[in-house]
One Martini backbone bead per residue (centre of mass of N, CA, C, O) as a GRO file, in nm:
protein
  170
    1UNK     BB    1   0.405   1.467  -1.002
    2UNK     BB    2   0.321   1.603  -0.717
    3UNK     BB    3   0.207   1.501  -0.413
    4UNK     BB    4   0.336   1.376  -0.103
    5UNK     BB    5   0.184   1.122   0.150
    6UNK     BB    6   0.301   1.057   0.466
    7UNK     BB    7   0.177   0.825   0.705
    8UNK     BB    8   0.263   0.840   1.060
    9UNK     BB    9   0.405   0.714   1.358
   10UNK     BB   10   0.478   0.878   1.691
   11UNK     BB   11   0.568   0.942   2.002
   12UNK     BB   12   0.666   1.234   1.902
   13UNK     BB   13   0.743   1.545   1.772
   14UNK     BB   14   1.049   1.473   1.776
   15UNK     BB   15   1.010   1.212   1.611
   16UNK     BB   16   0.874   1.316   1.371
   17UNK     BB   17   1.117   1.543   1.293
   18UNK     BB   18   1.325   1.349   1.202
   19UNK     BB   19   1.439   1.403   0.931
   20UNK     BB   20   1.249   1.565   0.738
   21UNK     BB   21   1.359   1.540   0.424
   22UNK     BB   22   1.251   1.225   0.467
   23UNK     BB   23   1.079   0.978   0.389
   24UNK     BB   24   0.823   0.780   0.571
   25UNK     BB   25   0.783   0.557   0.304
   26UNK     BB   26   1.001   0.292   0.297
   27UNK     BB   27   1.143   0.002   0.177
   28UNK     BB   28   1.447   0.100   0.248
   29UNK     BB   29   1.659   0.130   0.481
   30UNK     BB   30   1.854   0.418   0.594
   31UNK     BB   31   2.116   0.522   0.702
   32UNK     BB   32   2.044   0.750   0.964
   33UNK     BB   33   1.740   0.694   0.907
   34UNK     BB   34   1.443   0.674   1.022
   35UNK     BB   35   1.201   0.460   1.115
   36UNK     BB   36   0.853   0.422   0.986
   37UNK     BB   37   0.521   0.352   1.042
   38UNK     BB   38   0.395   0.357   0.704
   39UNK     BB   39   0.187   0.550   0.457
   40UNK     BB   40   0.138   0.555   0.121
   41UNK     BB   41  -0.049   0.866   0.008
   42UNK     BB   42  -0.092   0.975  -0.262
   43UNK     BB   43  -0.321   1.260  -0.269
   44UNK     BB   44  -0.388   1.228   0.049
   45UNK     BB   45  -0.499   1.448   0.217
   46UNK     BB   46  -0.589   1.566   0.536
   47UNK     BB   47  -0.824   1.780   0.478
   48UNK     BB   48  -1.008   1.646   0.231
   49UNK     BB   49  -0.973   1.347   0.158
   50UNK     BB   50  -0.971   1.251   0.432
   51UNK     BB   51  -1.187   1.398   0.546
   52UNK     BB   52  -1.395   1.237   0.393
   53UNK     BB   53  -1.366   0.970   0.523
   54UNK     BB   54  -1.434   1.044   0.787
   55UNK     BB   55  -1.714   1.134   0.748
   56UNK     BB   56  -1.815   0.861   0.651
   57UNK     BB   57  -1.747   0.710   0.931
   58UNK     BB   58  -1.928   0.932   1.088
   59UNK     BB   59  -2.193   1.026   0.924
   60UNK     BB   60  -2.108   1.307   0.805
   61UNK     BB   61  -2.070   1.606   0.688
   62UNK     BB   62  -1.827   1.766   0.528
   63UNK     BB   63  -1.562   1.971   0.646
   64UNK     BB   64  -1.261   2.156   0.632
   65UNK     BB   65  -1.278   2.134   0.972
   66UNK     BB   66  -1.242   1.858   1.054
   67UNK     BB   67  -0.923   1.852   0.996
   68UNK     BB   68  -0.704   1.950   1.249
   69UNK     BB   69  -0.387   2.053   1.228
   70UNK     BB   70  -0.040   2.042   1.336
   71UNK     BB   71   0.247   2.221   1.296
   72UNK     BB   72   0.595   2.084   1.318
   73UNK     BB   73   0.702   2.105   1.004
   74UNK     BB   74   0.791   2.388   1.014
   75UNK     BB   75   0.843   2.592   1.257
   76UNK     BB   76   0.618   2.822   1.351
   77UNK     BB   77   0.811   3.002   1.534
   78UNK     BB   78   0.993   3.079   1.250
   79UNK     BB   79   0.803   3.198   1.066
   80UNK     BB   80   0.713   3.433   0.862
   81UNK     BB   81   0.557   3.757   0.910
   82UNK     BB   82   0.671   3.891   0.642
   83UNK     BB   83   0.747   3.963   0.321
   84UNK     BB   84   1.031   4.044   0.405
   85UNK     BB   85   1.102   3.767   0.538
   86UNK     BB   86   1.032   3.588   0.292
   87UNK     BB   87   1.214   3.714   0.088
   88UNK     BB   88   1.482   3.645   0.293
   89UNK     BB   89   1.482   3.362   0.216
   90UNK     BB   90   1.597   3.098   0.136
   91UNK     BB   91   1.539   2.885  -0.120
   92UNK     BB   92   1.579   2.620   0.087
   93UNK     BB   93   1.342   2.684   0.260
   94UNK     BB   94   1.097   2.508   0.408
   95UNK     BB   95   0.892   2.744   0.376
   96UNK     BB   96   0.913   2.703   0.039
   97UNK     BB   97   0.971   2.379   0.001
   98UNK     BB   98   1.009   2.193   0.217
   99UNK     BB   99   0.895   1.998   0.394
  100UNK     BB  100   0.600   1.876   0.582
  101UNK     BB  101   0.448   1.868   0.909
  102UNK     BB  102   0.171   1.687   1.047
  103UNK     BB  103  -0.074   1.675   1.312
  104UNK     BB  104  -0.306   1.459   1.394
  105UNK     BB  105  -0.563   1.408   1.568
  106UNK     BB  106  -0.713   1.178   1.788
  107UNK     BB  107  -0.990   1.154   1.646
  108UNK     BB  108  -0.874   1.053   1.368
  109UNK     BB  109  -0.730   0.802   1.483
  110UNK     BB  110  -1.003   0.684   1.628
  111UNK     BB  111  -1.160   0.644   1.356
  112UNK     BB  112  -0.975   0.458   1.206
  113UNK     BB  113  -0.937   0.252   1.425
  114UNK     BB  114  -1.278   0.186   1.420
  115UNK     BB  115  -1.277   0.018   1.185
  116UNK     BB  116  -1.449  -0.232   1.057
  117UNK     BB  117  -1.416  -0.505   0.868
  118UNK     BB  118  -1.723  -0.485   0.730
  119UNK     BB  119  -1.655  -0.161   0.615
  120UNK     BB  120  -1.415  -0.109   0.456
  121UNK     BB  121  -1.533  -0.152   0.153
  122UNK     BB  122  -1.759   0.046   0.184
  123UNK     BB  123  -1.573   0.310   0.226
  124UNK     BB  124  -1.391   0.282  -0.006
  125UNK     BB  125  -1.641   0.313  -0.218
  126UNK     BB  126  -1.745   0.584  -0.130
  127UNK     BB  127  -1.482   0.747  -0.154
  128UNK     BB  128  -1.444   0.714  -0.462
  129UNK     BB  129  -1.690   0.917  -0.525
  130UNK     BB  130  -1.523   1.163  -0.495
  131UNK     BB  131  -1.420   1.440  -0.669
  132UNK     BB  132  -1.117   1.396  -0.641
  133UNK     BB  133  -1.125   1.108  -0.822
  134UNK     BB  134  -1.272   1.181  -1.109
  135UNK     BB  135  -0.999   1.250  -1.279
  136UNK     BB  136  -0.833   1.011  -1.094
  137UNK     BB  137  -0.882   0.706  -1.072
  138UNK     BB  138  -0.835   0.455  -0.888
  139UNK     BB  139  -0.722   0.164  -0.858
  140UNK     BB  140  -0.826  -0.108  -0.804
  141UNK     BB  141  -0.812  -0.153  -0.443
  142UNK     BB  142  -0.646   0.082  -0.330
  143UNK     BB  143  -0.826   0.203  -0.117
  144UNK     BB  144  -0.865  -0.039   0.055
  145UNK     BB  145  -0.564  -0.038   0.121
  146UNK     BB  146  -0.549   0.231   0.254
  147UNK     BB  147  -0.758   0.198   0.465
  148UNK     BB  148  -0.641  -0.045   0.605
  149UNK     BB  149  -0.334   0.095   0.674
  150UNK     BB  150  -0.455   0.326   0.832
  151UNK     BB  151  -0.602   0.154   1.046
  152UNK     BB  152  -0.353   0.004   1.153
  153UNK     BB  153  -0.182   0.251   1.216
  154UNK     BB  154  -0.383   0.359   1.424
  155UNK     BB  155  -0.412   0.126   1.616
  156UNK     BB  156  -0.133   0.137   1.699
  157UNK     BB  157  -0.099   0.418   1.806
  158UNK     BB  158  -0.337   0.378   2.027
  159UNK     BB  159  -0.186   0.156   2.185
  160UNK     BB  160   0.083   0.367   2.198
  161UNK     BB  161   0.030   0.646   2.243
  162UNK     BB  162   0.004   0.779   1.956
  163UNK     BB  163   0.052   0.962   1.681
  164UNK     BB  164  -0.035   1.109   1.355
  165UNK     BB  165   0.132   1.186   1.063
  166UNK     BB  166   0.222   1.430   0.782
  167UNK     BB  167   0.417   1.401   0.502
  168UNK     BB  168   0.497   1.678   0.298
  169UNK     BB  169   0.545   1.673  -0.080
  170UNK     BB  170   0.664   1.820  -0.398
   0.00000   0.00000   0.00000
């Protein structure tokens, strides 16, 4: 099945974590569930795969520390501190099963927002060559679509002084 990553923008952390159990990238709005400007990016985690795109755009070597997210859900202040606390959590605890929500740093948002039209295809082609895509190559044109959508999301977030978040579910 895999891991799902939805990138979306929100005005603040409170808005970003509203109804956290629901995906952010949905085709049809559901009553009572917030609607976000979002990009569905299955398999594109913020740390390694997106981090490699950021490195390509910045023309620097990739480092796992390049994208330093902040966990906003489940709340870090409530996370179990010991093995005993972990084992005492109910089976449906979001600390065990998720989903999780991470806030991406403003410099990542700004890097994505700054990708020029004439380099979108170049970055998508370079990104397609990373090791993580070797065993399951994306469909032709898929990464160009993702880069274009992430750039648009980042541009709108920057324009409205918002942050980008990543909803993660297994």
